[in-house]
């Protein structure tokens, strides 16, 4: 019984990740009831603008509006370390720690034969290309600790064997602030295996 | 360290209700990574289109793209009952029950002196105007059972006293499917007060 334009708007927002029917309705009504026409226009323009301006960095494959991206072209970053992640969100997460000063490589996915995602579907060749130049001393595999993320890390580490480069994997263990008793079995095993001298 | 166009897009989505920084990032990356340019354009157009076409129904003040709205102009609806609600979302919620066949009146808010919302800020005069024509036999106050919603219901019911119209309030009590022991004290009191013969 919604007006067509409202229903249409609700359906658009329903397509977004984490937005169900209820949230989509709430957002649509917010735009119609509480947003000025200018703000609504500016939101619409923001979507088109980002979609038009953003492309993949020719080097690290992260989303960027300059090419190469800000990180790849920064003289302050350490060119000898590449951190390999699955998605641009992972780059944001690591950047927010302000503790990593190397470069990134975004795979845009992880190997998953079940979903038909093979090595050619993610940016593995682009990573190998970056190593042929030399200068890279360490590649940190920071793919997710899931089945496909781990498989991807193992697959890439084998490909990197011919190169003179150290391949490392981010540590798995009990998250800081959480409780041992709530940790799942595999995380606990990893935490024990990865124990370090204090 | 996000590209400007991405940061701009994230900020736009952060303004929406129920969307925090994290969800806004996820939505922005989804649009950039997984949506086609056409879909993104169509989403942007949907926002502008809805904002341009949707106005308030001259009768019930609900959001509509026809004037009067589909409900007010439907010959199948019972013109003698008006259900007064705070927001267009409330109309959707009641319409989804398919159990109410009367008309609505959307106040667009509730009285709240603390927030500076006085009777002139919500659509009370428009409701009184609808009653001067006669023909309305019952006004159901379906504002929220909050302090401001209840105050609004009481305020309007007093204004309606001079009219020859029955003013009712939706029932408050234990929600169906929930558990007595988890109900708050005031809901329990209301449930006891509102008890009915079986």
Short mmCIF file of C-alpha atoms in Angstrom, two decimals:
data_model
loop_
_atom_site.label_atom_id
_atom_site.label_comp_id
_atom_site.label_asym_id
_atom_site.label_seq_id
_atom_site.Cartn_x
_atom_site.Cartn_y
_atom_site.Cartn_z
CA UNK A 1 0.00 0.00 0.00
CA UNK A 2 3.13 2.24 -0.16
CA UNK A 3 3.23 4.81 -2.92
CA UNK A 4 5.23 3.43 -5.87
CA UNK A 5 8.18 5.80 -5.45
CA UNK A 6 8.47 4.88 -1.75
CA UNK A 7 8.26 1.14 -2.45
CA UNK A 8 10.90 1.54 -5.15
CA UNK A 9 13.21 3.38 -2.74
CA UNK A 10 12.70 0.75 -0.03
CA UNK A 11 13.62 -2.00 -2.50
CA UNK A 12 16.82 -0.18 -3.44
CA UNK A 13 17.97 -0.03 0.16
CA UNK A 14 16.95 -3.62 0.81
CA UNK A 15 19.66 -4.73 -1.63
CA UNK A 16 22.39 -3.35 0.61
CA UNK A 17 24.30 -5.65 2.97
CA UNK A 18 22.93 -5.82 6.51
CA UNK A 19 19.75 -3.95 5.56
CA UNK A 20 16.51 -5.91 5.92
CA UNK A 21 13.00 -4.86 4.94
CA UNK A 22 12.42 -3.05 8.25
CA UNK A 23 15.67 -1.05 8.13
CA UNK A 24 15.11 -0.23 4.46
CA UNK A 25 11.66 1.19 5.32
CA UNK A 26 13.14 3.19 8.17
CA UNK A 27 15.83 4.63 5.93
CA UNK A 28 13.37 5.45 3.13
CA UNK A 29 11.01 7.22 5.54
CA UNK A 30 13.96 9.06 7.09
CA UNK A 31 14.98 10.38 3.68
CA UNK A 32 11.40 11.42 2.87
CA UNK A 33 10.49 12.83 6.25
CA UNK A 34 13.62 14.23 7.82
CA UNK A 35 16.13 14.93 5.06
CA UNK A 36 16.15 18.19 3.13
CA UNK A 37 15.92 17.94 -0.65
CA UNK A 38 19.49 19.19 -0.82
CA UNK A 39 20.76 16.46 1.50
CA UNK A 40 18.91 13.80 -0.50
CA UNK A 41 20.36 15.17 -3.73
CA UNK A 42 23.81 15.23 -2.21
CA UNK A 43 23.46 11.59 -1.10
CA UNK A 44 22.40 10.58 -4.63
CA UNK A 45 25.30 12.56 -6.08
CA UNK A 46 27.69 10.94 -3.59
CA UNK A 47 26.76 7.48 -4.86
CA UNK A 48 27.25 8.42 -8.53
CA UNK A 49 30.39 10.41 -7.78
CA UNK A 50 32.07 7.61 -5.83
CA UNK A 51 31.09 5.03 -8.42
CA UNK A 52 32.56 7.16 -11.22
CA UNK A 53 35.76 8.30 -9.52
CA UNK A 54 36.79 5.16 -7.69
CA UNK A 55 38.85 2.56 -9.50
CA UNK A 56 41.38 -0.09 -8.50
CA UNK A 57 44.95 1.00 -7.76
CA UNK A 58 47.15 -0.41 -10.55
CA UNK A 59 49.65 -1.54 -7.94
CA UNK A 60 47.87 -2.76 -4.81
CA UNK A 61 44.35 -3.22 -6.30
CA UNK A 62 42.76 -1.27 -3.43
CA UNK A 63 39.87 1.12 -4.20
CA UNK A 64 41.28 4.56 -4.95
CA UNK A 65 40.59 7.87 -6.68
CA UNK A 66 44.23 8.44 -7.60
CA UNK A 67 46.46 5.98 -9.44
CA UNK A 68 48.63 4.69 -7.86
CA UNK A 69 46.75 5.10 -4.58
CA UNK A 70 47.77 7.33 -1.67
CA UNK A 71 49.40 4.45 0.20
CA UNK A 72 51.35 3.06 -2.77
CA UNK A 73 52.59 6.52 -3.74
CA UNK A 74 53.50 7.65 -0.23
CA UNK A 75 57.26 8.13 0.29
CA UNK A 76 56.73 7.44 4.00
CA UNK A 77 55.65 3.82 3.54
CA UNK A 78 58.01 0.87 3.68
CA UNK A 79 58.09 -0.64 0.17
CA UNK A 80 59.74 -3.83 1.35
CA UNK A 81 56.68 -5.24 3.16
CA UNK A 82 53.39 -6.17 1.50
CA UNK A 83 50.37 -7.14 3.56
CA UNK A 84 47.98 -9.31 1.53
CA UNK A 85 44.30 -8.96 2.43
CA UNK A 86 41.00 -10.14 0.97
CA UNK A 87 39.12 -6.84 0.74
CA UNK A 88 39.41 -3.03 0.89
CA UNK A 89 37.61 -3.15 4.26
CA UNK A 90 40.57 -5.14 5.62
CA UNK A 91 42.94 -2.36 4.52
CA UNK A 92 40.80 0.16 6.45
CA UNK A 93 40.82 -2.07 9.53
CA UNK A 94 44.62 -2.38 9.52
CA UNK A 95 45.15 1.30 8.66
CA UNK A 96 43.00 2.23 11.66
CA UNK A 97 45.53 0.57 13.97
CA UNK A 98 48.21 3.05 12.76
CA UNK A 99 50.74 0.29 13.44
CA UNK A 100 51.51 -0.97 9.94
CA UNK A 101 53.72 1.11 7.70
CA UNK A 102 54.17 -1.21 4.71
CA UNK A 103 52.11 -1.57 1.55
CA UNK A 104 49.01 -3.67 0.86
CA UNK A 105 47.75 -6.02 -1.77
CA UNK A 106 43.99 -6.53 -2.07
CA UNK A 107 42.98 -9.90 -3.54
CA UNK A 108 39.26 -9.04 -3.85
CA UNK A 109 38.18 -12.40 -2.56
CA UNK A 110 39.58 -15.73 -1.45
CA UNK A 111 39.93 -19.06 -3.23
CA UNK A 112 36.77 -21.09 -2.97
CA UNK A 113 36.29 -23.95 -5.43
CA UNK A 114 32.77 -24.51 -4.05
CA UNK A 115 31.79 -20.99 -5.13
CA UNK A 116 33.75 -21.28 -8.37
CA UNK A 117 36.43 -18.80 -7.28
CA UNK A 118 39.74 -19.94 -8.72
CA UNK A 119 43.19 -18.24 -8.66
CA UNK A 120 42.43 -16.30 -11.85
CA UNK A 121 39.36 -14.73 -10.23
CA UNK A 122 41.34 -12.93 -7.55
CA UNK A 123 44.32 -10.60 -7.86
CA UNK A 124 47.10 -13.18 -7.36
CA UNK A 125 48.91 -12.56 -10.68
CA UNK A 126 49.04 -8.85 -9.85
CA UNK A 127 50.79 -9.76 -6.58
CA UNK A 128 53.37 -11.97 -8.31
CA UNK A 129 54.06 -9.13 -10.75
CA UNK A 130 54.92 -6.83 -7.85
CA UNK A 131 57.50 -9.33 -6.58
CA UNK A 132 59.34 -9.73 -9.87
CA UNK A 133 60.73 -6.19 -9.48
CA UNK A 134 62.57 -7.27 -6.34
CA UNK A 135 62.81 -4.99 -3.31
CA UNK A 136 60.07 -6.81 -1.40
CA UNK A 137 61.49 -8.61 1.64
CA UNK A 138 58.36 -9.79 3.41
CA UNK A 139 54.80 -10.72 2.40
CA UNK A 140 52.35 -10.90 5.33
CA UNK A 141 49.37 -13.14 4.57
CA UNK A 142 46.50 -11.37 6.35
CA UNK A 143 43.61 -13.20 4.70
CA UNK A 144 40.79 -14.19 7.05
CA UNK A 145 41.27 -17.22 9.32
CA UNK A 146 38.44 -19.04 7.50
CA UNK A 147 38.72 -22.17 5.36
CA UNK A 148 38.94 -20.17 2.13
CA UNK A 149 41.16 -17.45 3.62
CA UNK A 150 43.60 -20.00 4.97
CA UNK A 151 43.59 -21.99 1.72
CA UNK A 152 44.35 -18.78 -0.15
CA UNK A 153 47.24 -17.98 2.21
CA UNK A 154 48.71 -21.46 1.77
CA UNK A 155 48.25 -21.38 -2.02
CA UNK A 156 49.95 -17.99 -2.38
CA UNK A 157 52.77 -18.90 -0.01
CA UNK A 158 53.60 -21.85 -2.28
CA UNK A 159 53.62 -19.60 -5.34
CA UNK A 160 55.99 -17.25 -3.53
CA UNK A 161 58.51 -19.99 -2.70
CA UNK A 162 60.69 -19.28 -5.81
CA UNK A 163 61.02 -15.62 -4.81
CA UNK A 164 63.60 -14.48 -2.26
CA UNK A 165 60.94 -13.24 0.14
CA UNK A 166 59.88 -14.09 3.68
CA UNK A 167 56.19 -15.15 3.81
CA UNK A 168 54.47 -14.73 7.19
CA UNK A 169 50.94 -15.29 8.48
CA UNK A 170 49.15 -13.02 10.99
CA UNK A 171 48.81 -14.59 14.44
CA UNK A 172 45.64 -16.38 15.48
CA UNK A 173 44.66 -16.64 19.13
CA UNK A 174 42.38 -15.33 21.85
CA UNK A 175 41.17 -11.80 21.02
CA UNK A 176 42.28 -9.16 23.53
CA UNK A 177 39.58 -8.37 26.09
CA UNK A 178 37.71 -11.62 25.57
CA UNK A 179 37.44 -14.60 27.85
CA UNK A 180 39.31 -17.92 27.51
CA UNK A 181 36.20 -19.89 28.43
CA UNK A 182 34.22 -18.42 25.51
CA UNK A 183 36.93 -19.08 22.92
CA UNK A 184 36.15 -21.87 20.47
CA UNK A 185 38.29 -24.99 20.44
CA UNK A 186 40.26 -24.23 17.30
CA UNK A 187 41.10 -20.70 18.43
CA UNK A 188 42.33 -22.12 21.74
CA UNK A 189 44.48 -24.70 19.95
CA UNK A 190 45.94 -21.93 17.75
CA UNK A 191 46.57 -19.78 20.83
CA UNK A 192 48.48 -22.62 22.51
CA UNK A 193 50.44 -23.47 19.37
CA UNK A 194 51.37 -19.86 18.85
CA UNK A 195 52.55 -19.28 22.43
CA UNK A 196 55.55 -17.01 22.84
CA UNK A 197 58.20 -16.49 25.51
CA UNK A 198 57.21 -13.67 27.86
CA UNK B 1 43.19 7.15 4.56
CA UNK B 2 40.07 6.39 2.46
CA UNK B 3 39.93 8.09 -0.93
CA UNK B 4 37.88 11.30 -0.65
CA UNK B 5 34.93 10.03 -2.69
CA UNK B 6 34.71 6.89 -0.53
CA UNK B 7 34.92 8.84 2.73
CA UNK B 8 32.25 11.20 1.42
CA UNK B 9 29.96 8.27 0.57
CA UNK B 10 30.53 6.64 3.96
CA UNK B 11 29.60 9.90 5.70
CA UNK B 12 26.38 10.13 3.69
CA UNK B 13 25.27 6.67 4.80
CA UNK B 14 26.33 7.34 8.39
CA UNK B 15 23.60 9.99 8.60
CA UNK B 16 20.89 7.37 8.09
CA UNK B 17 19.03 5.96 11.09
CA UNK B 18 20.42 2.70 12.45
CA UNK B 19 23.59 2.97 10.35
CA UNK B 20 26.85 3.34 12.30
CA UNK B 21 30.34 3.93 10.95
CA UNK B 22 30.94 0.21 10.38
CA UNK B 23 27.68 -0.42 8.50
CA UNK B 24 28.20 2.74 6.45
CA UNK B 25 31.64 1.49 5.39
CA UNK B 26 30.20 -1.90 4.52
CA UNK B 27 27.46 -0.31 2.40
CA UNK B 28 29.89 2.04 0.64
CA UNK B 29 32.29 -0.80 -0.19
CA UNK B 30 29.36 -2.93 -1.36
CA UNK B 31 28.28 -0.21 -3.77
CA UNK B 32 31.83 0.23 -5.04
CA UNK B 33 32.81 -3.42 -5.19
CA UNK B 34 29.69 -5.41 -5.95
CA UNK B 35 27.12 -3.10 -7.55
CA UNK B 36 27.03 -2.42 -11.26
CA UNK B 37 27.21 1.22 -12.37
CA UNK B 38 23.62 0.90 -13.57
CA UNK B 39 22.40 -0.33 -10.18
CA UNK B 40 24.24 2.48 -8.41
CA UNK B 41 22.73 5.03 -10.79
CA UNK B 42 19.30 3.55 -10.29
CA UNK B 43 19.70 3.79 -6.51
CA UNK B 44 20.72 7.45 -6.80
CA UNK B 45 17.78 8.11 -9.14
CA UNK B 46 15.44 6.32 -6.71
CA UNK B 47 16.38 8.73 -3.93
CA UNK B 48 15.85 11.84 -6.07
CA UNK B 49 12.69 10.43 -7.65
CA UNK B 50 11.06 9.58 -4.31
CA UNK B 51 12.06 12.91 -2.82
CA UNK B 52 10.53 14.78 -5.78
CA UNK B 53 7.33 12.79 -6.18
CA UNK B 54 6.36 12.17 -2.59
CA UNK B 55 4.33 14.81 -0.72
CA UNK B 56 1.89 14.81 2.18
CA UNK B 57 -1.71 13.75 1.52
CA UNK B 58 -3.89 16.86 1.92
CA UNK B 59 -6.34 14.83 3.97
CA UNK B 60 -4.50 12.32 6.17
CA UNK B 61 -0.98 13.86 5.96
CA UNK B 62 0.56 10.50 5.11
CA UNK B 63 3.38 10.37 2.52
CA UNK B 64 1.88 9.87 -0.94
CA UNK B 65 2.47 10.33 -4.65
CA UNK B 66 -1.19 10.99 -5.40
CA UNK B 67 -3.36 13.58 -3.69
CA UNK B 68 -5.48 12.56 -1.86
CA UNK B 69 -3.61 9.34 -1.14
CA UNK B 70 -4.68 5.84 -2.18
CA UNK B 71 -6.21 5.11 1.22
CA UNK B 72 -8.14 8.39 1.54
CA UNK B 73 -9.49 8.09 -2.02
CA UNK B 74 -10.40 4.40 -1.81
CA UNK B 75 -14.17 3.76 -1.96
CA UNK B 76 -13.60 0.53 -0.02
CA UNK B 77 -12.41 2.21 3.17
CA UNK B 78 -14.68 3.11 6.06
CA UNK B 79 -14.75 6.95 6.24
CA UNK B 80 -16.30 6.95 9.69
CA UNK B 81 -13.19 5.75 11.55
CA UNK B 82 -9.89 7.64 11.73
CA UNK B 83 -6.82 6.02 13.28
CA UNK B 84 -4.38 8.69 14.53
CA UNK B 85 -0.69 7.71 14.40
CA UNK B 86 2.63 9.48 14.89
CA UNK B 87 4.40 8.52 11.67
CA UNK B 88 4.00 7.05 8.16
CA UNK B 89 5.82 3.92 9.41
CA UNK B 90 2.94 3.36 11.83
CA UNK B 91 0.48 3.43 8.91
CA UNK B 92 2.56 0.72 7.17
CA UNK B 93 2.62 -1.37 10.32
CA UNK B 94 -1.15 -1.24 10.73
CA UNK B 95 -1.80 -1.73 7.00
CA UNK B 96 0.35 -4.86 7.11
CA UNK B 97 -2.10 -6.43 9.56
CA UNK B 98 -4.88 -6.17 6.89
CA UNK B 99 -7.31 -5.83 9.79
CA UNK B 100 -8.06 -2.11 9.77
CA UNK B 101 -10.38 -0.73 7.12
CA UNK B 102 -10.78 2.88 8.24
CA UNK B 103 -8.73 5.96 7.41
CA UNK B 104 -5.58 7.33 9.04
CA UNK B 105 -4.27 10.61 10.28
CA UNK B 106 -0.51 11.06 10.54
CA UNK B 107 0.60 13.61 13.15
CA UNK B 108 4.29 13.59 12.13
CA UNK B 109 5.49 13.57 15.70
CA UNK B 110 4.20 13.71 19.25
CA UNK B 111 3.94 16.54 21.75
CA UNK B 112 7.17 16.97 23.65
CA UNK B 113 7.72 20.29 25.44
CA UNK B 114 11.27 19.17 26.33
CA UNK B 115 12.13 18.95 22.62
CA UNK B 116 10.17 22.08 21.81
CA UNK B 117 7.41 20.20 19.97
CA UNK B 118 4.12 21.99 20.64
CA UNK B 119 0.62 21.33 19.19
CA UNK B 120 1.30 23.64 16.22
CA UNK B 121 4.33 21.56 15.22
CA UNK B 122 2.31 18.43 14.53
CA UNK B 123 -0.75 17.91 12.33
CA UNK B 124 -3.43 18.38 15.00
CA UNK B 125 -5.28 21.25 13.32
CA UNK B 126 -5.52 19.18 10.15
CA UNK B 127 -7.23 16.44 12.19
CA UNK B 128 -9.74 18.85 13.74
CA UNK B 129 -10.54 20.16 10.26
CA UNK B 130 -11.44 16.62 9.13
CA UNK B 131 -13.92 16.31 11.99
CA UNK B 132 -15.80 19.55 11.26
CA UNK B 133 -17.28 17.94 8.13
CA UNK B 134 -19.08 15.37 10.30
CA UNK B 135 -19.36 11.73 9.25
CA UNK B 136 -16.55 10.56 11.53
CA UNK B 137 -17.89 8.38 14.33
CA UNK B 138 -14.70 7.13 15.97
CA UNK B 139 -11.14 8.38 16.37
CA UNK B 140 -8.67 5.69 17.49
CA UNK B 141 -5.61 7.18 19.23
CA UNK B 142 -2.78 4.89 18.12
CA UNK B 143 0.14 7.07 19.15
CA UNK B 144 3.02 5.21 20.81
CA UNK B 145 2.66 4.15 24.45
CA UNK B 146 5.52 6.48 25.43
CA UNK B 147 5.33 9.58 27.62
CA UNK B 148 5.01 11.90 24.61
CA UNK B 149 2.73 9.55 22.66
CA UNK B 150 0.37 9.20 25.61
CA UNK B 151 0.44 12.93 26.33
CA UNK B 152 -0.45 13.57 22.68
CA UNK B 153 -3.34 11.08 22.85
CA UNK B 154 -4.71 12.72 26.01
CA UNK B 155 -4.28 16.24 24.58
CA UNK B 156 -6.09 15.39 21.35
CA UNK B 157 -8.86 13.49 23.12
CA UNK B 158 -9.63 16.66 25.10
CA UNK B 159 -9.73 18.73 21.92
CA UNK B 160 -12.16 16.22 20.43
CA UNK B 161 -14.58 16.41 23.37
CA UNK B 162 -16.82 19.08 21.70
CA UNK B 163 -17.26 16.86 18.61
CA UNK B 164 -19.85 14.09 18.52
CA UNK B 165 -17.21 11.39 18.12
CA UNK B 166 -16.09 8.36 20.13
CA UNK B 167 -12.39 8.61 21.06
CA UNK B 168 -10.65 5.30 21.79
CA UNK B 169 -7.08 4.27 22.66
CA UNK B 170 -5.32 1.12 21.37
CA UNK B 171 -4.90 -1.56 24.04
CA UNK B 172 -1.66 -1.91 25.98
CA UNK B 173 -0.60 -5.25 27.45
CA UNK B 174 1.64 -8.26 27.10
CA UNK B 175 2.74 -8.72 23.46
CA UNK B 176 1.57 -12.01 21.92
CA UNK B 177 4.27 -14.69 21.98
CA UNK B 178 6.27 -13.03 24.75
CA UNK B 179 6.69 -14.13 28.32
CA UNK B 180 4.98 -12.67 31.39
CA UNK B 181 8.17 -12.81 33.42
CA UNK B 182 10.02 -10.59 30.94
CA UNK B 183 7.29 -7.94 30.75
CA UNK B 184 8.14 -4.67 32.46
CA UNK B 185 6.12 -3.54 35.48
CA UNK B 186 4.09 -0.87 33.75
CA UNK B 187 3.12 -3.17 30.87
CA UNK B 188 1.99 -5.76 33.41
CA UNK B 189 -0.08 -3.19 35.29
CA UNK B 190 -1.67 -2.09 31.98
CA UNK B 191 -2.35 -5.73 31.08
CA UNK B 192 -4.11 -6.32 34.40
CA UNK B 193 -6.09 -3.06 34.20
CA UNK B 194 -7.17 -3.87 30.66
CA UNK B 195 -8.31 -7.42 31.42
CA UNK B 196 -11.40 -8.61 29.57
CA UNK B 197 -14.02 -11.29 30.16
CA UNK B 198 -13.13 -14.51 28.31
#
